[in-house]
Tab-separated table of N, CA and C and ligand atoms in Angstrom:
chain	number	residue	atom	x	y	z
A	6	UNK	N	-14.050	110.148	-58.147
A	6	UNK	CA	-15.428	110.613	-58.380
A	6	UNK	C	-15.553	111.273	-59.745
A	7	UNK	N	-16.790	110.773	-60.171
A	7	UNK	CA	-17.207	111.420	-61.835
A	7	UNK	C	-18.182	112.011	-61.706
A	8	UNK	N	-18.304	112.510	-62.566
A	8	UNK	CA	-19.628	113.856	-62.750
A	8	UNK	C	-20.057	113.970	-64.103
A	9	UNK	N	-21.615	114.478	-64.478
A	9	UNK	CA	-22.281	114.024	-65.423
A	9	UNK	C	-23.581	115.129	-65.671
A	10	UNK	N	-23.733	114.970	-66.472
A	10	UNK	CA	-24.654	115.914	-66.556
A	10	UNK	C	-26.621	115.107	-66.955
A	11	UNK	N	-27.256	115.775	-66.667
A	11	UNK	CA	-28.547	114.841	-66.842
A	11	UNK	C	-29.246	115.441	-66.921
A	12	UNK	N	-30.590	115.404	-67.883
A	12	UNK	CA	-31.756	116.421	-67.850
A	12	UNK	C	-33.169	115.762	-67.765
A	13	UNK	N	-34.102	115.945	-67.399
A	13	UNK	CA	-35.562	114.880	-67.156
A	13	UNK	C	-36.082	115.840	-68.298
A	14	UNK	N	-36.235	115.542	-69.191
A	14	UNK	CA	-36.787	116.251	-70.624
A	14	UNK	C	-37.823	116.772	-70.500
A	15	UNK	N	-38.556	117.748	-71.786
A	15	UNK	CA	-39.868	118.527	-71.617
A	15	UNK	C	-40.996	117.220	-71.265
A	16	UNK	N	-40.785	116.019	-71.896
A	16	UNK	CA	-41.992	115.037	-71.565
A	16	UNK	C	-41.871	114.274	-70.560
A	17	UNK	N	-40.839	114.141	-69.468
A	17	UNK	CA	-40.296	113.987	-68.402
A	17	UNK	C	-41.223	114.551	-67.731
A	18	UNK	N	-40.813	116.000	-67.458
A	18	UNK	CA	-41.601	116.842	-66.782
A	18	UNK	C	-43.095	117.263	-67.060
A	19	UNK	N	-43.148	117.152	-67.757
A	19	UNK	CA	-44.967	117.134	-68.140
A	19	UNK	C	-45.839	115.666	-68.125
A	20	UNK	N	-44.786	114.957	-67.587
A	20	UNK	CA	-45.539	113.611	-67.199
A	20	UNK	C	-45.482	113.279	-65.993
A	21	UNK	N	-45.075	114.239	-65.329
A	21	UNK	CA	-45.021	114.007	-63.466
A	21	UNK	C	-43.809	112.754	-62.832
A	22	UNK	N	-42.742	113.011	-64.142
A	22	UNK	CA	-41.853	111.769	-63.339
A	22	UNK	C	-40.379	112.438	-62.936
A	23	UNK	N	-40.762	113.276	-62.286
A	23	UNK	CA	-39.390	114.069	-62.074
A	23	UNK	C	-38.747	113.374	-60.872
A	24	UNK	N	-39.967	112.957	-60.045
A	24	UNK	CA	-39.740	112.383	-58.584
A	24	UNK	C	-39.002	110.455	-59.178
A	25	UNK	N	-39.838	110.146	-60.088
A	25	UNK	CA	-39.528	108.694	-60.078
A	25	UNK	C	-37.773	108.208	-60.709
A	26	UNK	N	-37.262	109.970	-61.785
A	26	UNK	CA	-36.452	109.871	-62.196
A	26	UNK	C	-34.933	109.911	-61.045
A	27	UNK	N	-35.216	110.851	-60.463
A	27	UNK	CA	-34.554	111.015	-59.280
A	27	UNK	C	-34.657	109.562	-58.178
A	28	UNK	N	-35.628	109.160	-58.072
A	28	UNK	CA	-35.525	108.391	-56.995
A	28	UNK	C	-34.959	107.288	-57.462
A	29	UNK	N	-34.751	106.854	-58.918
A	29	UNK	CA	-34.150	105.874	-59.214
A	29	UNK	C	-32.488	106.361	-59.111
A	30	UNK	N	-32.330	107.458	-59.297
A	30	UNK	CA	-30.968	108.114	-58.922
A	30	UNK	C	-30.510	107.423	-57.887
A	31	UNK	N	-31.188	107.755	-56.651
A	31	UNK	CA	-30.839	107.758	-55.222
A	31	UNK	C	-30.952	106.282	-54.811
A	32	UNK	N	-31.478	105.666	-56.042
A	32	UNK	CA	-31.635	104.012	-55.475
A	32	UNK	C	-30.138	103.460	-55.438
A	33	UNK	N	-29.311	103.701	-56.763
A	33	UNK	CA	-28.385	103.343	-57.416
A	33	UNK	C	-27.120	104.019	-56.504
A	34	UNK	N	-27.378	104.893	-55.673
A	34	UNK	CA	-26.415	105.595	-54.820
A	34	UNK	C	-25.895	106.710	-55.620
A	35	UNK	N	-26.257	107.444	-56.326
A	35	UNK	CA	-25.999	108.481	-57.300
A	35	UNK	C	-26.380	109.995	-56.928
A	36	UNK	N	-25.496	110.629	-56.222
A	36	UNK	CA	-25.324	111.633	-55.554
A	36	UNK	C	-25.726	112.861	-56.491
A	37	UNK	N	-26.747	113.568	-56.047
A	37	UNK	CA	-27.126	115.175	-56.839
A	37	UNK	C	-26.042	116.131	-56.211
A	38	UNK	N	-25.305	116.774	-57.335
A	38	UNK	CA	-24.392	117.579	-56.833
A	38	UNK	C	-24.919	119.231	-57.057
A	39	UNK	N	-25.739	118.734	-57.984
A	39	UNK	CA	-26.503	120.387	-58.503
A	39	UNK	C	-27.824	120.428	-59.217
A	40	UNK	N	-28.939	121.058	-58.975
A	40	UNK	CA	-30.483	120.852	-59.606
A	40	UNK	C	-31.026	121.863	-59.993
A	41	UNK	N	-31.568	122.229	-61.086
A	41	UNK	CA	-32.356	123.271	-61.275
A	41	UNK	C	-33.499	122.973	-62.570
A	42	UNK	N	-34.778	123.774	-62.735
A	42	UNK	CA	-35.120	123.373	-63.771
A	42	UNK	C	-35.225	124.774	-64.721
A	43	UNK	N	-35.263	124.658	-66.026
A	43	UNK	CA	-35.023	125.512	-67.128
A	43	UNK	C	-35.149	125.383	-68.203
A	44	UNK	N	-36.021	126.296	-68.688
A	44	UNK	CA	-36.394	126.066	-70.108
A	44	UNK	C	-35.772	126.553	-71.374
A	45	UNK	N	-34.891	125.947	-72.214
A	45	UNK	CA	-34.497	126.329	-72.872
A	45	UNK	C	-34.899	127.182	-74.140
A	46	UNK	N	-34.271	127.749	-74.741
A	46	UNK	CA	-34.971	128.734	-75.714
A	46	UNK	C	-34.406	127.874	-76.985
A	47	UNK	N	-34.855	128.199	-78.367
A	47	UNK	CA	-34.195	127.337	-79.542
A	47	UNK	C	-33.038	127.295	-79.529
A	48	UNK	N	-32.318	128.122	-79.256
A	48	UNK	CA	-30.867	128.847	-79.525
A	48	UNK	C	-30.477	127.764	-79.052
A	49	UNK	N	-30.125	128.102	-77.573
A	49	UNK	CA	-29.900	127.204	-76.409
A	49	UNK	C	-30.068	125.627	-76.533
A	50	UNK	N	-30.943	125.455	-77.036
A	50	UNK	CA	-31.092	123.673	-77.366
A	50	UNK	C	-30.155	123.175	-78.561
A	51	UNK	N	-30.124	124.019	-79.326
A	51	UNK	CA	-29.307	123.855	-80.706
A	51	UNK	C	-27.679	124.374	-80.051
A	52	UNK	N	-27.800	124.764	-79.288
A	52	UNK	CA	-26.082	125.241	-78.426
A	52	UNK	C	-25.506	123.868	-77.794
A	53	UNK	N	-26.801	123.168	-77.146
A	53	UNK	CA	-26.288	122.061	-76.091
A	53	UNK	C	-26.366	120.592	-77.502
A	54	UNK	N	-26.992	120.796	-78.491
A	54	UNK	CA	-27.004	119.607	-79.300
A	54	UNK	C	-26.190	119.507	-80.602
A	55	UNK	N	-24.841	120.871	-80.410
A	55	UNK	CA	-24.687	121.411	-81.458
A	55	UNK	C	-23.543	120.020	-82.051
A	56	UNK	N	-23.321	119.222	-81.354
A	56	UNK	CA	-22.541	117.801	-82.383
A	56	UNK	C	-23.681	117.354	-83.509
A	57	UNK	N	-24.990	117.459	-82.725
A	57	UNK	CA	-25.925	117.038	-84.452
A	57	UNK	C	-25.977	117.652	-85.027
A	58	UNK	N	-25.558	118.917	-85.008
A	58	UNK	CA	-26.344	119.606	-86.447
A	58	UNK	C	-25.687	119.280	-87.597
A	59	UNK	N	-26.728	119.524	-88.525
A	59	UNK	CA	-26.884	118.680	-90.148
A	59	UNK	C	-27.728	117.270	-90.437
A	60	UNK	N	-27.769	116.642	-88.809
A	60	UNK	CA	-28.367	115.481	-89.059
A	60	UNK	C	-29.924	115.617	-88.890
A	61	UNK	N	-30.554	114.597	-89.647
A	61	UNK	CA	-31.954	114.711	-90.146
A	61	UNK	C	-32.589	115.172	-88.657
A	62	UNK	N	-32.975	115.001	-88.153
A	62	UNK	CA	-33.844	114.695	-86.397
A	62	UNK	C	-33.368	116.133	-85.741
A	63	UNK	N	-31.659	117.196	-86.190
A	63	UNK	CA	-31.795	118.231	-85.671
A	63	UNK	C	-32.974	119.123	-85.245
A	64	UNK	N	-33.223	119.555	-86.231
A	64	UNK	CA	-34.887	120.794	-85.862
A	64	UNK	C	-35.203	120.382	-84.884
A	65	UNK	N	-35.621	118.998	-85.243
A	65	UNK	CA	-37.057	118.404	-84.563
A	65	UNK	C	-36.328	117.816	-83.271
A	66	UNK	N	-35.690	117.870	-82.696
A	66	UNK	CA	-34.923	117.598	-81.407
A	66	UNK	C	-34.667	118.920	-80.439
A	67	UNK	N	-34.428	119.411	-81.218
A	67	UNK	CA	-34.457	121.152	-80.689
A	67	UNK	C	-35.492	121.922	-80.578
A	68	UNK	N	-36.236	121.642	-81.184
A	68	UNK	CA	-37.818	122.088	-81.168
A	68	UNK	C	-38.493	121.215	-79.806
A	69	UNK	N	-37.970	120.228	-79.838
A	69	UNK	CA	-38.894	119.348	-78.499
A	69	UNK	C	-38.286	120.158	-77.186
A	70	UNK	N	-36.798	120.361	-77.163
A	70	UNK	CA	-35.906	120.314	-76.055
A	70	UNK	C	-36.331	121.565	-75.664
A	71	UNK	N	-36.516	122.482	-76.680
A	71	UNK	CA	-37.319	123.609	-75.776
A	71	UNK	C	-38.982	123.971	-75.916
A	72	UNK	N	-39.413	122.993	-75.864
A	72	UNK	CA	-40.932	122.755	-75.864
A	72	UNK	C	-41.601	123.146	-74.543
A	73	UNK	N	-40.806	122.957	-73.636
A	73	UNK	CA	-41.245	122.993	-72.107
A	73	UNK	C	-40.176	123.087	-71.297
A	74	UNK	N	-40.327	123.038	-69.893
A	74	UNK	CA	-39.482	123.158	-68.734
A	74	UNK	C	-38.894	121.615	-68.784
A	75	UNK	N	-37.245	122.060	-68.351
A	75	UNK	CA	-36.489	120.548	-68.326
A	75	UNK	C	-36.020	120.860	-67.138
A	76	UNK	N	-35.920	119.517	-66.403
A	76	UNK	CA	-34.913	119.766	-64.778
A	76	UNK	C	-33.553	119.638	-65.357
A	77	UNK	N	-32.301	120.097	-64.763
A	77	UNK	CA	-30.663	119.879	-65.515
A	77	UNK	C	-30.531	119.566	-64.204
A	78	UNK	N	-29.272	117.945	-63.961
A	78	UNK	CA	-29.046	117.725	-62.581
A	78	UNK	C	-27.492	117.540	-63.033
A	79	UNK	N	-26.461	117.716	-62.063
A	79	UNK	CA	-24.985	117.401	-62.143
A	79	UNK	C	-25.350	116.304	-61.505
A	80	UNK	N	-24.633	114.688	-61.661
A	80	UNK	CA	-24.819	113.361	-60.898
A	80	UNK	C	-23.015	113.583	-60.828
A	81	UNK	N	-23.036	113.083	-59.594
A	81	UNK	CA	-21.704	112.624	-59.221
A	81	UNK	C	-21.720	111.338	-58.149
A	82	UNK	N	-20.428	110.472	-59.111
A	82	UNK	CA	-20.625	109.133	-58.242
A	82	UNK	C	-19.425	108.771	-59.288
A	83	UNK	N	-18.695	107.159	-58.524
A	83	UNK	CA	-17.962	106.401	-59.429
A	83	UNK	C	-18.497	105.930	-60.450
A	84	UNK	N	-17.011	106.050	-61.666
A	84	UNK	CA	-18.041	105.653	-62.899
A	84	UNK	C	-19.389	106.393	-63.406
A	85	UNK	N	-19.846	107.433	-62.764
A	85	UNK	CA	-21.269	107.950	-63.005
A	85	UNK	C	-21.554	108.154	-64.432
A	86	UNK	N	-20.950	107.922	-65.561
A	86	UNK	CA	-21.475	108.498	-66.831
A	86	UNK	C	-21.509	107.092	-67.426
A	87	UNK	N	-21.043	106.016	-67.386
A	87	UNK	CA	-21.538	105.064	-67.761
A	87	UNK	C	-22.746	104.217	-66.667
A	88	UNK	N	-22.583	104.256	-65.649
A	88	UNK	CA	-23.607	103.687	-64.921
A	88	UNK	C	-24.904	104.781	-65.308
A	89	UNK	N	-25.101	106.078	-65.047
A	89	UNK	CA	-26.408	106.826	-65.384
A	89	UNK	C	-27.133	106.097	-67.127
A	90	UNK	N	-25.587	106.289	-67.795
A	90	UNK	CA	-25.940	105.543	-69.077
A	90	UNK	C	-26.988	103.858	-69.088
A	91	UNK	N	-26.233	103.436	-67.926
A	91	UNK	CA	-26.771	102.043	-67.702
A	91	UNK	C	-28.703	102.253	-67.614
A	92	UNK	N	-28.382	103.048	-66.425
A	92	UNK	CA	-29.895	103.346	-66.108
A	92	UNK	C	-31.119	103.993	-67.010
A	93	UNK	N	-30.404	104.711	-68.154
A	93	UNK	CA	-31.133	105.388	-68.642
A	93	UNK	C	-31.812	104.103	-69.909
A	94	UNK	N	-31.059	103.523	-70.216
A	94	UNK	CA	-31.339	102.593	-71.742
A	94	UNK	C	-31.110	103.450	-73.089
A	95	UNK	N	-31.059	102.456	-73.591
A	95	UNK	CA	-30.679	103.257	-75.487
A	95	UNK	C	-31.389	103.967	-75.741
A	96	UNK	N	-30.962	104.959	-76.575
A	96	UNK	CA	-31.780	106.114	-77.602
A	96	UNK	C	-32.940	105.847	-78.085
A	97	UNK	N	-32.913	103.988	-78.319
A	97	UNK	CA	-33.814	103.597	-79.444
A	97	UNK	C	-35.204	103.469	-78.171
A	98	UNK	N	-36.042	103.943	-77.380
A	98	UNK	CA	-36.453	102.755	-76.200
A	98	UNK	C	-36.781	101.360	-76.735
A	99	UNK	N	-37.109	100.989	-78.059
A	99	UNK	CA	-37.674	99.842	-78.422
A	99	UNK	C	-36.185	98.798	-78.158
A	100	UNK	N	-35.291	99.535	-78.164
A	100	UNK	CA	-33.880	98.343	-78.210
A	100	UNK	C	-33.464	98.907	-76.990
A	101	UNK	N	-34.408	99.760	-75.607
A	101	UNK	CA	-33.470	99.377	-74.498
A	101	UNK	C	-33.977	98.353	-73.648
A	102	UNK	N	-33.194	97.950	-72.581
A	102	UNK	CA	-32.838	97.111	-71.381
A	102	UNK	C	-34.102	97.143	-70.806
A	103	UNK	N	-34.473	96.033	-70.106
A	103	UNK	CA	-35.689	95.547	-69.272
A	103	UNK	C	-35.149	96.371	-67.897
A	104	UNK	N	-36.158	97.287	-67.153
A	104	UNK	CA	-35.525	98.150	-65.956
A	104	UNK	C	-35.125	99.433	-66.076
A	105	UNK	N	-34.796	99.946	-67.306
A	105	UNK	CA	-34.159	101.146	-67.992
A	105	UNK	C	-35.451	102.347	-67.707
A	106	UNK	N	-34.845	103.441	-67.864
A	106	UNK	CA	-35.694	104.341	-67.917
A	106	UNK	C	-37.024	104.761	-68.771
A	107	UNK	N	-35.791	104.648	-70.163
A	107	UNK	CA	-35.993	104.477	-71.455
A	107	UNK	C	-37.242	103.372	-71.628
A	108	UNK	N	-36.956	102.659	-71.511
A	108	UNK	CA	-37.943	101.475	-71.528
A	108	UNK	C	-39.123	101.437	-71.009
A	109	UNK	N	-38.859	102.098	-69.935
A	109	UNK	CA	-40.417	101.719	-69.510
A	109	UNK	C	-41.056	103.098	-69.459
A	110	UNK	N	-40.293	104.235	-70.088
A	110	UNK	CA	-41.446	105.520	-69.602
A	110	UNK	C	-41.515	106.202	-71.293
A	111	UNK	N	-40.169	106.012	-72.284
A	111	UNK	CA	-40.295	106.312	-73.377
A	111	UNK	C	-41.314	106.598	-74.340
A	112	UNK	N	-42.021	106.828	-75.386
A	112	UNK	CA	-43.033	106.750	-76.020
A	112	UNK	C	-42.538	107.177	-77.471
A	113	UNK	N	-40.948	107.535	-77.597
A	113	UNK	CA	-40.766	107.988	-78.681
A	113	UNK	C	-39.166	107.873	-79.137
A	114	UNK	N	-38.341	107.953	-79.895
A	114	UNK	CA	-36.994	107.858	-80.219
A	114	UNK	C	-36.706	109.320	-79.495
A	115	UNK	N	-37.513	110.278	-80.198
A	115	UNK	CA	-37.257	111.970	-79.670
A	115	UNK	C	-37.475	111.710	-77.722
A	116	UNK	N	-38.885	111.631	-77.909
A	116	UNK	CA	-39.861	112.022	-76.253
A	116	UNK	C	-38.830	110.802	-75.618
A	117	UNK	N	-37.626	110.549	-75.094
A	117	UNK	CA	-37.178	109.376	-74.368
A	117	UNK	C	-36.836	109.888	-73.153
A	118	UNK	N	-37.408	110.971	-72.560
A	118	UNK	CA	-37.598	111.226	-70.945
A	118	UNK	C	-36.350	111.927	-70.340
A	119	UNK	N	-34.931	111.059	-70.632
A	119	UNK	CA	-33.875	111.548	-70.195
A	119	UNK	C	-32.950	111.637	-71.244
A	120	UNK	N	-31.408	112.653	-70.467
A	120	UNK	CA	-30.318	112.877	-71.189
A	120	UNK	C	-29.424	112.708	-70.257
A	121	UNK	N	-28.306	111.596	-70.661
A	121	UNK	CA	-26.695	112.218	-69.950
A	121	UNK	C	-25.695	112.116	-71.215
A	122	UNK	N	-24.817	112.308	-70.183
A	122	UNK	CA	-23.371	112.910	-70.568
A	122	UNK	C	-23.221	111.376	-71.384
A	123	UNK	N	-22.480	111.982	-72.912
A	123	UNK	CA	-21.919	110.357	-73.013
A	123	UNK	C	-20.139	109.930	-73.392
A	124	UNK	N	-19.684	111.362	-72.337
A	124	UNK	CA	-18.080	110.972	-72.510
A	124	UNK	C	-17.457	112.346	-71.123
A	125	UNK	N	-16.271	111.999	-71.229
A	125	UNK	CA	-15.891	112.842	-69.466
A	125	UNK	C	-15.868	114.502	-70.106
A	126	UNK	N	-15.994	114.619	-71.615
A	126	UNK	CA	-15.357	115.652	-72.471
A	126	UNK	C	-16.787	116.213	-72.312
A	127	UNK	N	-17.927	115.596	-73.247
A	127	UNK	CA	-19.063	115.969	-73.018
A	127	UNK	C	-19.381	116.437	-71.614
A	128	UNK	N	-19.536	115.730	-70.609
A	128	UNK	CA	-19.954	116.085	-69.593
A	128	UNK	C	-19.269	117.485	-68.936
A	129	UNK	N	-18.140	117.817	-69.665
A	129	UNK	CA	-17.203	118.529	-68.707
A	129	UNK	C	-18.013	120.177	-69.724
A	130	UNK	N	-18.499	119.688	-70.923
A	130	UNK	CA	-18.840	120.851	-72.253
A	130	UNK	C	-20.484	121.059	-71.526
A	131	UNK	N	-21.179	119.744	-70.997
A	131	UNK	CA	-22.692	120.303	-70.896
A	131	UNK	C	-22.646	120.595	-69.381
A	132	UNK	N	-22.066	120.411	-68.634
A	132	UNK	CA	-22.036	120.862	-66.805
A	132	UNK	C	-21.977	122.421	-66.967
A	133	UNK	N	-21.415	122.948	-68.117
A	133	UNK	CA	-20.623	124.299	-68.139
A	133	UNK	C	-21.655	124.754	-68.495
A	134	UNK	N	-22.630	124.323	-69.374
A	134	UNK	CA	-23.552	124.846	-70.125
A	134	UNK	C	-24.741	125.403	-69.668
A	135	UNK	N	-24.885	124.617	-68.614
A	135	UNK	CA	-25.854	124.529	-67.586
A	135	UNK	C	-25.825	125.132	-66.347
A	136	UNK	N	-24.468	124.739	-65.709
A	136	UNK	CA	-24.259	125.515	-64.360
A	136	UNK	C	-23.096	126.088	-64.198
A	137	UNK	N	-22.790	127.323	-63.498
A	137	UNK	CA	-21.733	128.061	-63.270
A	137	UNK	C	-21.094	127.334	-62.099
A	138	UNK	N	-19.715	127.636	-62.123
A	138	UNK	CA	-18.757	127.448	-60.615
A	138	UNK	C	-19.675	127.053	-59.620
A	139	UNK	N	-19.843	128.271	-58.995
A	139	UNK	CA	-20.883	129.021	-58.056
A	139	UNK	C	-21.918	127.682	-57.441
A	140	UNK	N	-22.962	127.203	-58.754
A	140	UNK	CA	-23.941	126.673	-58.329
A	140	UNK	C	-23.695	124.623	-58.367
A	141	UNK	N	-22.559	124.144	-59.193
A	141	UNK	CA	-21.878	123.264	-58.711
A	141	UNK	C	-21.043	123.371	-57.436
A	142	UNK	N	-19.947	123.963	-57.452
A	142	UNK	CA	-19.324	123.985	-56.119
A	142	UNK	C	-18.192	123.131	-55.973
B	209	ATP	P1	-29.205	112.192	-75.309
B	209	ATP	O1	-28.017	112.905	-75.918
B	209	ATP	O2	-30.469	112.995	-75.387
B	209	ATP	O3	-28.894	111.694	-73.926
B	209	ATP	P2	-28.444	109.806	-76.636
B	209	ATP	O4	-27.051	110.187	-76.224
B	209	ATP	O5	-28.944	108.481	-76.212
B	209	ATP	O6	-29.498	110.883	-76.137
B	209	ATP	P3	-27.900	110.937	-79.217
B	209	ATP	O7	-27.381	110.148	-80.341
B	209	ATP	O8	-26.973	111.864	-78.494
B	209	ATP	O9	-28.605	109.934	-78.196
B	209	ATP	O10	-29.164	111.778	-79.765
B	209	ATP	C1	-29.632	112.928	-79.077
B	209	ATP	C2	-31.142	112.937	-79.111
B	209	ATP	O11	-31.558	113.144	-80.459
B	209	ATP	C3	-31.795	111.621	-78.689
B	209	ATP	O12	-32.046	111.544	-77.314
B	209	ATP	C4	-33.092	111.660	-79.448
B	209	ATP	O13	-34.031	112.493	-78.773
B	209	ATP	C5	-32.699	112.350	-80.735
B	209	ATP	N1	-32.365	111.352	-81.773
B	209	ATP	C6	-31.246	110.615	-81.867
B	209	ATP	N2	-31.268	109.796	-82.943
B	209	ATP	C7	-32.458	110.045	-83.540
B	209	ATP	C8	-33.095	109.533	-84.697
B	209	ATP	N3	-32.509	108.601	-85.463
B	209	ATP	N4	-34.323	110.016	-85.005
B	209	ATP	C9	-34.928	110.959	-84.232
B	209	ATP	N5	-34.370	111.480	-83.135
B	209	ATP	C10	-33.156	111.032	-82.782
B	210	MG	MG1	-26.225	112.094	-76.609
């Protein structure tokens, strides 16, 4: 079993698809191990994105991420950080997958709805970031 970290972004949640993001979870057999939602402060967004900094899109990625309330979910399942990857589609939405998240709810390279983990290292750096012992389990 793998574990992953995932967030339904500020335009996620201000677009009422918190339910559709999840339920595509639960389609795929992708077990919630931990849920909460939370709004990050600048700091905090620039803490969890801190591999970009220097690159152009920093600010303005960190500025979105704490724009509003984000849900943070732990997914656990086989394989879960490349399959969530599967589901979610590319960064770009214009170059993701027919079915993808990305794809069909996107509106922006930034606004692309969701985040996961994209290595066992990452996931093991943003699970921590997000949730204590305690509230994983
Ligand atoms: P995430 O880490 O949010 O799951 P990702 O792993 O698909 O997305 P990253 O390369 O880690 O993509 O980029 C982190 C986030 O920074 C992206 O989700 C997007 O919001 C933003 N971003 C990435 N590349 C660009 C870019 N070229 N221009 C503007 N924003 C970008
Ligand atoms: Mg990433």
């Amino acid at each position: 079993m793998e574990r992953t970290l995932a967030i339904i972004k500020p335009d996620g949640v201000a677009r009422n698809l918190v339910g559709t993001v999840i339920q595509r979870l639960e389609r795929e057999a992708i077990h919630l191990a931990a849920i909460k939602m939370i709004r990050l402060t600048k700091v905090q967004a620039k803490g969890f994105y801190k591999v970009h900094e220097g690159k152009p899109f920093f600010d303005s990625v960190t500025d979105f991420m704490s724009s509003g309330p984000c849900v943070a979910m732990v997914l656990e399942g086989e394989d879960v950080i490349a399959h969530y990857r599967n589901i979610m589609g590319a960064t770009d939405y214009k170059k993701a997958a027919e079915g993808t998240i990305r794809k069909e709810f996107a509106t922006d390279i930034e606004k692309n709805i969701v985040h996961g983990s994209d290595s066992p290292e990452t996931a093991a750096f943003e699970i921590g970031y997000f949730f204590s012992a305690m509230e994983v389990g």
